[in-house]
PDB file of C-alpha atoms and ligand atoms in Angstrom:
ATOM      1  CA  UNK A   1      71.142 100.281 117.234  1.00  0.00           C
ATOM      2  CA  UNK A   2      71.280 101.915 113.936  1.00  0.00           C
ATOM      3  CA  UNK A   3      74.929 103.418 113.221  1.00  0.00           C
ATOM      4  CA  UNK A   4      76.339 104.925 109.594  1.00  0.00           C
ATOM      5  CA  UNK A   5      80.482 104.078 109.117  1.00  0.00           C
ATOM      6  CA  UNK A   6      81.414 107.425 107.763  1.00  0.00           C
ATOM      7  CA  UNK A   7      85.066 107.551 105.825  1.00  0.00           C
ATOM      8  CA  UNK A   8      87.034 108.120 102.781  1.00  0.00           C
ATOM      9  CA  UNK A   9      87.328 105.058 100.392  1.00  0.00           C
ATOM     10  CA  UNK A  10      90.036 102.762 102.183  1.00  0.00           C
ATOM     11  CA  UNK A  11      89.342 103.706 105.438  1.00  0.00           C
ATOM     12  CA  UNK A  12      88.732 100.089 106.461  1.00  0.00           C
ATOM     13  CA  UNK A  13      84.128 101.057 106.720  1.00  0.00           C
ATOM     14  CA  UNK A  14      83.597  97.038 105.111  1.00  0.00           C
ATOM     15  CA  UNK A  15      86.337  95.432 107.330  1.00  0.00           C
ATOM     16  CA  UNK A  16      84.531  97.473 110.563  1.00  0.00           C
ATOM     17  CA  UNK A  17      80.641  96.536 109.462  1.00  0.00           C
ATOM     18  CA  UNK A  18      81.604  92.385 108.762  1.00  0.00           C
ATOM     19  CA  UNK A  19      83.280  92.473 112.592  1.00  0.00           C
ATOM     20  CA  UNK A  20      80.087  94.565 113.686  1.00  0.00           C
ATOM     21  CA  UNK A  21      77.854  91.820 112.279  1.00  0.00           C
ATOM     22  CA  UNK A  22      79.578  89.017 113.530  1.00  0.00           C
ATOM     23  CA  UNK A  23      79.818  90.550 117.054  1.00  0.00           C
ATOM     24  CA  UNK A  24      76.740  92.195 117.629  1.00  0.00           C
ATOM     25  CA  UNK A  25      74.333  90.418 114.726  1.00  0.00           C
ATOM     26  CA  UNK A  26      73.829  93.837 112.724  1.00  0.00           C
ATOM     27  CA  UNK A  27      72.941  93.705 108.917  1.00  0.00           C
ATOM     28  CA  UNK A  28      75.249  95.544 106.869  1.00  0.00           C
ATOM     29  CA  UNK A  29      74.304  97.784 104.262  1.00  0.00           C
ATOM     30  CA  UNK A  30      76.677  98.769 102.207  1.00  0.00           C
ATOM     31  CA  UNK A  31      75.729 100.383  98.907  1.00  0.00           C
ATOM     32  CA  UNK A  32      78.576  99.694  96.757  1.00  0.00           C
ATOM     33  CA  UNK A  33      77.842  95.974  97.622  1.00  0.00           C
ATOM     34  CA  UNK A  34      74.349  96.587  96.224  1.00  0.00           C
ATOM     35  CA  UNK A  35      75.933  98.560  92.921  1.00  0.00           C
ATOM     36  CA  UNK A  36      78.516  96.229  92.322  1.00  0.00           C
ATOM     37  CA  UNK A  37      75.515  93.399  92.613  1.00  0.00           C
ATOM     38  CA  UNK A  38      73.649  95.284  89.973  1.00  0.00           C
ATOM     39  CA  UNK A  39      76.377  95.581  87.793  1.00  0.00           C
ATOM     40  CA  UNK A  40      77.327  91.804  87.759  1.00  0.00           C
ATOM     41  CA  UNK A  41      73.584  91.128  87.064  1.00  0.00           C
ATOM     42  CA  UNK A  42      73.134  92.606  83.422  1.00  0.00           C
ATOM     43  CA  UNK A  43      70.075  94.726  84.333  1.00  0.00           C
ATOM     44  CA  UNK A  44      69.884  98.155  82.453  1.00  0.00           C
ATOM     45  CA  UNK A  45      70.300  99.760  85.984  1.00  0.00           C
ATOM     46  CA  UNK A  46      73.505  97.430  86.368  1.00  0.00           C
ATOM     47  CA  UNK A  47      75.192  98.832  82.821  1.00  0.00           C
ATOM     48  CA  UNK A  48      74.121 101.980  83.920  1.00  0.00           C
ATOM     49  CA  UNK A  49      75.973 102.247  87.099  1.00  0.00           C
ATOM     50  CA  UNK A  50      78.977 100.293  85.967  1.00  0.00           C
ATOM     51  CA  UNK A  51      80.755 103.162  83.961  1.00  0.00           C
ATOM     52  CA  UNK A  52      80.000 105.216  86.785  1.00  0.00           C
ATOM     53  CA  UNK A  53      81.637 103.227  89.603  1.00  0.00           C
ATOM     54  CA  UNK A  54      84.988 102.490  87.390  1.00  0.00           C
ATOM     55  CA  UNK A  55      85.411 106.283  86.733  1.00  0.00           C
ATOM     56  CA  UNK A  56      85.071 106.842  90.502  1.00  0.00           C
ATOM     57  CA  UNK A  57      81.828 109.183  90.319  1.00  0.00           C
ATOM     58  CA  UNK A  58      79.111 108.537  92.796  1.00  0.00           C
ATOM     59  CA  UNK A  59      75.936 107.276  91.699  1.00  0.00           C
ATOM     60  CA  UNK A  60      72.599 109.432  92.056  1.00  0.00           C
ATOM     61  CA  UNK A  61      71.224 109.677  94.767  1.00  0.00           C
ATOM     62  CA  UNK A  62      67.831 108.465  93.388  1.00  0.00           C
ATOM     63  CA  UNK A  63      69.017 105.172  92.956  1.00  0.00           C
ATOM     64  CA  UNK A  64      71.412 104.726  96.168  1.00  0.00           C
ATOM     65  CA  UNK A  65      68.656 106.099  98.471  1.00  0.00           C
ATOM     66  CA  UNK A  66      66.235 103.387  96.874  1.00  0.00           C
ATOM     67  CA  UNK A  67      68.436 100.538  97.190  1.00  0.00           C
ATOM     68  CA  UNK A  68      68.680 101.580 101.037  1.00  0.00           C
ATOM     69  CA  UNK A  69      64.826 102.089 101.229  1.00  0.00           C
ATOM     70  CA  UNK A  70      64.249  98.630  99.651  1.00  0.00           C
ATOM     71  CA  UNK A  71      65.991  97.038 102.792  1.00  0.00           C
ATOM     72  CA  UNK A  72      64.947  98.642 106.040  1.00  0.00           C
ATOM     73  CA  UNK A  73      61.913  96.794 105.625  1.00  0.00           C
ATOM     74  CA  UNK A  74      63.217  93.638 106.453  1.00  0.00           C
ATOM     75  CA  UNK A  75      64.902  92.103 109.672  1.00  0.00           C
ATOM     76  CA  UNK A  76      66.492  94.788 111.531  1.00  0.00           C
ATOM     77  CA  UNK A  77      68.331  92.303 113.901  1.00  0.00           C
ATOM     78  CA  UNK A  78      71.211  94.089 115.630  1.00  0.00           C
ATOM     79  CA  UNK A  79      70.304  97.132 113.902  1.00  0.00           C
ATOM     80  CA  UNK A  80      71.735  98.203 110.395  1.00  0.00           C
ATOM     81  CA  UNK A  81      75.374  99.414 109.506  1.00  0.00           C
ATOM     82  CA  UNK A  82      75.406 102.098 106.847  1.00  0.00           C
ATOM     83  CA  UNK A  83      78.555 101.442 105.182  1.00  0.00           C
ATOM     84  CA  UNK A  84      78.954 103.992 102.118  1.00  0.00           C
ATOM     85  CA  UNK A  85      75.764 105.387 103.029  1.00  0.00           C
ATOM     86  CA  UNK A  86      74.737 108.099 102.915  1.00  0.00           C
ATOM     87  CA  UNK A  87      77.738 110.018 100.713  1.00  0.00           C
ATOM     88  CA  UNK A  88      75.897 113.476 100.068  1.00  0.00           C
ATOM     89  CA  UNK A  89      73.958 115.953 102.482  1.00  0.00           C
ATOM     90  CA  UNK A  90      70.737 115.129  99.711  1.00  0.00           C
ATOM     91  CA  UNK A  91      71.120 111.176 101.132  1.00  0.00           C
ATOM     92  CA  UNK A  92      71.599 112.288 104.913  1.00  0.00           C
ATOM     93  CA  UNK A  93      68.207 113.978 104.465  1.00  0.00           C
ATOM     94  CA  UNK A  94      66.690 111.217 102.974  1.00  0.00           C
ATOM     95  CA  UNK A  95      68.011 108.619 105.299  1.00  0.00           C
ATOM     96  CA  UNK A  96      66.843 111.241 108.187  1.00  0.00           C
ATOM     97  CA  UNK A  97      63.578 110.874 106.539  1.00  0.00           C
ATOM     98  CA  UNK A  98      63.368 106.964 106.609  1.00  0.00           C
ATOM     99  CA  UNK A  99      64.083 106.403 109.444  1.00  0.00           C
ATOM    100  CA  UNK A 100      61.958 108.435 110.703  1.00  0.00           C
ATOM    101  CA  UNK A 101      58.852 107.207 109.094  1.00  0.00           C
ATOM    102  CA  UNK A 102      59.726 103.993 109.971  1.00  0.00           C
ATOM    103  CA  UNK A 103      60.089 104.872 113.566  1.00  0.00           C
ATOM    104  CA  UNK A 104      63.457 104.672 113.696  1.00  0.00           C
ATOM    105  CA  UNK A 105      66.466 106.257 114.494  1.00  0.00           C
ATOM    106  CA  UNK A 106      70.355 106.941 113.774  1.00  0.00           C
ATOM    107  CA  UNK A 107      72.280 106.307 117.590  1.00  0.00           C
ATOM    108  CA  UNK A 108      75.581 106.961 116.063  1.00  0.00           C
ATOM    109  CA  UNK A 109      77.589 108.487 112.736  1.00  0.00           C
ATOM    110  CA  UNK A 110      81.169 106.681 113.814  1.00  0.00           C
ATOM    111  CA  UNK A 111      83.783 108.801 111.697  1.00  0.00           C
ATOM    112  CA  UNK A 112      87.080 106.716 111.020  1.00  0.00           C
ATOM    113  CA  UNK A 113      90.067 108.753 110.401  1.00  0.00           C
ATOM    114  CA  UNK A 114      92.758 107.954 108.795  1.00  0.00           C
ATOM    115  CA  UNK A 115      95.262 110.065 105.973  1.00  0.00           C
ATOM    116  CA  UNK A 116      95.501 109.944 102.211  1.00  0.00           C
ATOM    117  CA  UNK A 117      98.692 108.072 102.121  1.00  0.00           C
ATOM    118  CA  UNK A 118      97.698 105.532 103.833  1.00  0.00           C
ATOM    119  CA  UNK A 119      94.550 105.122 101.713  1.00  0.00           C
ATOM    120  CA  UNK A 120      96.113 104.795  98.392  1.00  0.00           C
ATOM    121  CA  UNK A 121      98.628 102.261  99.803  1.00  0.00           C
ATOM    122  CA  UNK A 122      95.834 100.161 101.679  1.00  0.00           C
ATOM    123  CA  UNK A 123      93.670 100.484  98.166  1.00  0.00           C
ATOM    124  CA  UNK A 124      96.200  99.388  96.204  1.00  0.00           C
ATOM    125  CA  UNK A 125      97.345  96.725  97.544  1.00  0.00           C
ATOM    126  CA  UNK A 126      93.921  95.042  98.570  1.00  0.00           C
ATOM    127  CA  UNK A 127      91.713  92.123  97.467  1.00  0.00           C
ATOM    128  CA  UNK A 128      89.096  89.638  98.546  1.00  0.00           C
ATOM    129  CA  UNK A 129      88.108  86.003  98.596  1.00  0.00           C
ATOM    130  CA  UNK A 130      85.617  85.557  96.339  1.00  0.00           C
ATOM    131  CA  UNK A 131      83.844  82.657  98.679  1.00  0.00           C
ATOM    132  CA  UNK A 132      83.552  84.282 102.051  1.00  0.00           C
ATOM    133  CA  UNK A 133      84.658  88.005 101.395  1.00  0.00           C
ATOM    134  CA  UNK A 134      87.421  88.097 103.842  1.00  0.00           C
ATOM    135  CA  UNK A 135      89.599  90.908 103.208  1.00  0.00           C
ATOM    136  CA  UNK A 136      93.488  90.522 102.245  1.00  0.00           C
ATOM    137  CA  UNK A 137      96.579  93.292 101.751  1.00  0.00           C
ATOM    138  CA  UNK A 138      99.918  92.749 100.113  1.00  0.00           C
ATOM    139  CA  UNK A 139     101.560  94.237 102.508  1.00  0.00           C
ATOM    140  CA  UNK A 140     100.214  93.948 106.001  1.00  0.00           C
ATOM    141  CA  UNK A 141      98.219  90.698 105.034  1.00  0.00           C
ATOM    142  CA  UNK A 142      99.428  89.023 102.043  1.00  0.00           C
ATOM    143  CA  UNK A 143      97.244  86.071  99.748  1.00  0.00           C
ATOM    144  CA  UNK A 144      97.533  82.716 101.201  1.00  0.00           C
ATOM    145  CA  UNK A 145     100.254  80.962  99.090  1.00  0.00           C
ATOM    146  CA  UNK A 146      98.420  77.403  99.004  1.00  0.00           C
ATOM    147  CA  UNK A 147      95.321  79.536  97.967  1.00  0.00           C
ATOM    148  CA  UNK A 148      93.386  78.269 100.572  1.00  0.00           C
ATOM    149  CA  UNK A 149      91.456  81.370 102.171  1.00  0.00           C
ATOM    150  CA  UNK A 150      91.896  82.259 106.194  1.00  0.00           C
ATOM    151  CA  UNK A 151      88.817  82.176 107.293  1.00  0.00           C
ATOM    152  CA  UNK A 152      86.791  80.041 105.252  1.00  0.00           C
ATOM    153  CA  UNK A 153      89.194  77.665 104.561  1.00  0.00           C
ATOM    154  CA  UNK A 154      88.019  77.165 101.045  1.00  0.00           C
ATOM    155  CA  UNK A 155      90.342  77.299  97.804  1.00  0.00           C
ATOM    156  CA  UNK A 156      89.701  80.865  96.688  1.00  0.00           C
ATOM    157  CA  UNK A 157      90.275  83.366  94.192  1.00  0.00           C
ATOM    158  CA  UNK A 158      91.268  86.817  95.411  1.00  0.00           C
ATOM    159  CA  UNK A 159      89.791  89.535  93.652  1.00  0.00           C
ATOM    160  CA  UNK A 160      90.424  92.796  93.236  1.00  0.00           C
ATOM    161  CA  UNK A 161      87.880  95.653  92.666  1.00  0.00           C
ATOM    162  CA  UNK A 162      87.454  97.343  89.538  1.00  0.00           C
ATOM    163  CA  UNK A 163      88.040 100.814  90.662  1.00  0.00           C
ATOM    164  CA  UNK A 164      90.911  99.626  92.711  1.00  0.00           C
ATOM    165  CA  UNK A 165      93.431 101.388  90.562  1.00  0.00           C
ATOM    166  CA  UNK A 166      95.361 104.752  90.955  1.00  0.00           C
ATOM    167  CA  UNK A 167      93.013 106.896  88.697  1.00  0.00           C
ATOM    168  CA  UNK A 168      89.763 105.934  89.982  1.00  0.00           C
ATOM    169  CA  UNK A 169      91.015 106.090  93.480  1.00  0.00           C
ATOM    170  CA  UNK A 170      91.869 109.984  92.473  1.00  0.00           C
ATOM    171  CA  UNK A 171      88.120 110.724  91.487  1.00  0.00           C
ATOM    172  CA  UNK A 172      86.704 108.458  94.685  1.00  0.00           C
ATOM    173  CA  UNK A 173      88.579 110.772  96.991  1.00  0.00           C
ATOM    174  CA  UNK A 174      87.678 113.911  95.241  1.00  0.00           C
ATOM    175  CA  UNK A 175      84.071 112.919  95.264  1.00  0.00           C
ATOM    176  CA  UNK A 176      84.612 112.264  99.032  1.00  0.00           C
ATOM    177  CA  UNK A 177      86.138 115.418  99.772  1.00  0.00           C
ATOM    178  CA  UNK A 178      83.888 117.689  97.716  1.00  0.00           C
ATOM    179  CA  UNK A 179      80.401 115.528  98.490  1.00  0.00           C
ATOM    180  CA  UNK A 180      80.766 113.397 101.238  1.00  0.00           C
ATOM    181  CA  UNK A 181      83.590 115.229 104.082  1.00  0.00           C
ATOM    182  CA  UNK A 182      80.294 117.887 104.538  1.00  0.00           C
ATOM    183  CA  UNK A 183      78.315 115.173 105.926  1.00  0.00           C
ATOM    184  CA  UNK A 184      81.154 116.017 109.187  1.00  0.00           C
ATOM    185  CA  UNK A 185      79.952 118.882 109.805  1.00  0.00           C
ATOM    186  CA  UNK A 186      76.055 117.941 109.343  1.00  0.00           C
ATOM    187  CA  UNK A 187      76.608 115.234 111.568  1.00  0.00           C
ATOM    188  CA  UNK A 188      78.688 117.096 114.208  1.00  0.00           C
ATOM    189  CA  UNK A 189      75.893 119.613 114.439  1.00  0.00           C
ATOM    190  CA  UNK A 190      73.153 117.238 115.060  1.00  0.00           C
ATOM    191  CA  UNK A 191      75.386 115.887 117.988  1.00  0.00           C
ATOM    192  CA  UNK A 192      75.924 112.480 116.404  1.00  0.00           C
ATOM    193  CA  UNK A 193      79.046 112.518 115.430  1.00  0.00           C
ATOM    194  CA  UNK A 194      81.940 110.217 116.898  1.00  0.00           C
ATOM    195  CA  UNK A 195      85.421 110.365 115.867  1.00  0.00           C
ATOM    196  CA  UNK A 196      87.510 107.062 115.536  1.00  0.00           C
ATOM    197  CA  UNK A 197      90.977 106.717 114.901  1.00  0.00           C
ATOM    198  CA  UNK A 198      90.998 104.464 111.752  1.00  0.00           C
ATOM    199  CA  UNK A 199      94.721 103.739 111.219  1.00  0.00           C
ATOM    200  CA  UNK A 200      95.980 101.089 113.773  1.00  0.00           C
ATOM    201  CA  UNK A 201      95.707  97.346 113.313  1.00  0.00           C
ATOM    202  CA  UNK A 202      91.651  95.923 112.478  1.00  0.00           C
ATOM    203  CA  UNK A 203      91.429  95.047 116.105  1.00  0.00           C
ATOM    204  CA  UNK A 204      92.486  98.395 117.868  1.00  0.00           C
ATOM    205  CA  UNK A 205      90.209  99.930 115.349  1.00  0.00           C
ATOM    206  CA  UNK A 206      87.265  97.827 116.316  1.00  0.00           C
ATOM    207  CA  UNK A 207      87.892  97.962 120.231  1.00  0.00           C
ATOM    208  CA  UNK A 208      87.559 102.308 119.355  1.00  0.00           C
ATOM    209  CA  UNK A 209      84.733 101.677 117.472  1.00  0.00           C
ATOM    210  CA  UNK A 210      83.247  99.284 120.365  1.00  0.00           C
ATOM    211  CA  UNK A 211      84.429 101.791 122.871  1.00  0.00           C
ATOM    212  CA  UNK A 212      82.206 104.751 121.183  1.00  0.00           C
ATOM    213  CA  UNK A 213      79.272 102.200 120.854  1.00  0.00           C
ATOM    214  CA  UNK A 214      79.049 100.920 124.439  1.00  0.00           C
TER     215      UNK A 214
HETATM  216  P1  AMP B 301      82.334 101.567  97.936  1.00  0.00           P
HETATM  217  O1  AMP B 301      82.321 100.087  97.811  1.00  0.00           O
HETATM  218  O2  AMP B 301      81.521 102.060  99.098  1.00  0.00           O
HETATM  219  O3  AMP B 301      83.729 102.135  97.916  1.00  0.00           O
HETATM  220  O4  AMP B 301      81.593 102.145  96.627  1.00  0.00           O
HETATM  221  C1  AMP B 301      82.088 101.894  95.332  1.00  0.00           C
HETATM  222  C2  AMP B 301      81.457 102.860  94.333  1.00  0.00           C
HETATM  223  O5  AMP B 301      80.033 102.677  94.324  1.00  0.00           O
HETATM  224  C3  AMP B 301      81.646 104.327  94.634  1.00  0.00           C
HETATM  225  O6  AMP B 301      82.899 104.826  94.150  1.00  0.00           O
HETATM  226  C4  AMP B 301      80.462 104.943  93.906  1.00  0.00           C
HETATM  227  O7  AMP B 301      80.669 104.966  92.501  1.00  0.00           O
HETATM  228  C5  AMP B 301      79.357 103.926  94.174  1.00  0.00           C
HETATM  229  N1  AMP B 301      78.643 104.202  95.435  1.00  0.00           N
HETATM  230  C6  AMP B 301      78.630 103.437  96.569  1.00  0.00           C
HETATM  231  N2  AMP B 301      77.856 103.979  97.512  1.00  0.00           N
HETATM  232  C7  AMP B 301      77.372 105.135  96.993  1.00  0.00           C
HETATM  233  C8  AMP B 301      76.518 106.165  97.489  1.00  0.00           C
HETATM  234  N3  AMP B 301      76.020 106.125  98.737  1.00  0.00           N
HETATM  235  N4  AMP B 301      76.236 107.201  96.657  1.00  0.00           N
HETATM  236  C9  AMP B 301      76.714 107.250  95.409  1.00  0.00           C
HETATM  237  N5  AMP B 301      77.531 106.329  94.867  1.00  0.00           N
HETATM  238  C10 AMP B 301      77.864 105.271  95.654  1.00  0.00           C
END
């Protein structure tokens, strides 16, 4: 099963795909994984792309849609999870494309909803461990105060992303509303689309998301 997490920046798309791949063995692709990868390893395409993630602009589409072509060649497992992929109608059409000469095929574009206020307090307020990646909030689920992570039980250091701050945030969502909301429509005519309500707790987000899946 092939299935694209379609949202605004906060809307909880990375938290969604690691559940998805622990429950059902898909491989997550997320692009800004891949960017933020190439920016940590020095390359020209890493410098490149850095100054465009911490202003909050997207990234061409050139280079996105050939990070995502480098990796459907491998195992497919589960199936992949598109996570911040595709963000314009240019990427839809080349993901269409793909897939399609691979001989594969999109079974679902799972839309999370959730409102603006709610994003820029959830954005805010987030951060990682670097070990294992788990996901922690200020408010709803704070840093360990021993410093010992949750789920991997390792001592950790909790990052936070670069563009995690107020005025990046403002470009991310006006690149989402002006490039990436049309994919809605796209998707909605090719009857794919499947609307999940993205602002309750991880787990009655996850049972929706299960629920649309099957
Ligand atoms: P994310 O981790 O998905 O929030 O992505 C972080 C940043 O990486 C975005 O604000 C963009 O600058 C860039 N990025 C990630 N995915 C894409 C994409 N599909 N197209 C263009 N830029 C992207």
């Amino acid at each position: 099963m092939n299935i694209i997490l379609l949202g605004p920046p906060g809307a909880g798309k990375g938290t969604q795909a690691r559940i998805l791949v622990d429950g059902r063995d898909m491989i997550q692709l997320s692009t800004g994984d891949m960017l933020r990868a190439a920016r940590t390893s020095g390359t020209a395409m890493g410098k490149m792309v850095a100054a465009v993630m911490d202003r909050g602009d997207l990234v061409t589409d050139e280079i996105v849609i050939g990070l995502i072509e480098e990796q459907l060649d491998g195992d497919q497992k589960g199936g992949f999870i598109f996570d911040g992929f595709p963000r314009t109608l240019g990427q839809a059409d080349a993901l269409a494309d793909l897939l399609e000469r691979k001989g594969q095929k999109l079974d679902a574009v799972i839309a999370m909803e959730v409102n603006d206020d709610e994003l820029v307090s959830r954005i805010t307020a987030r951060s990682t461990c670097s070990n294992c990646g788990e996901g922690y909030n200020d408010l709803s689920k704070p840093i360990p105060a021993d410093g010992i992570c949750t789920n991997c039980g390792q001592a950790a250091e909790f990052k936070r992303r670069a563009d995690d701050n107020e005025e990046s945030l403002k470009q991310r969502l006006m690149e989402y509303y002006k490039k990436t909301s049309p994919l809605i429509g796209y998707y909605h005519a090719k009857g794919q689309l499947k609307w999940v309500p993205g602002l309750g707790e991880i787990d009655e987000v996850a049972d929706g998301i299960a629920a649309v899946l099957g």
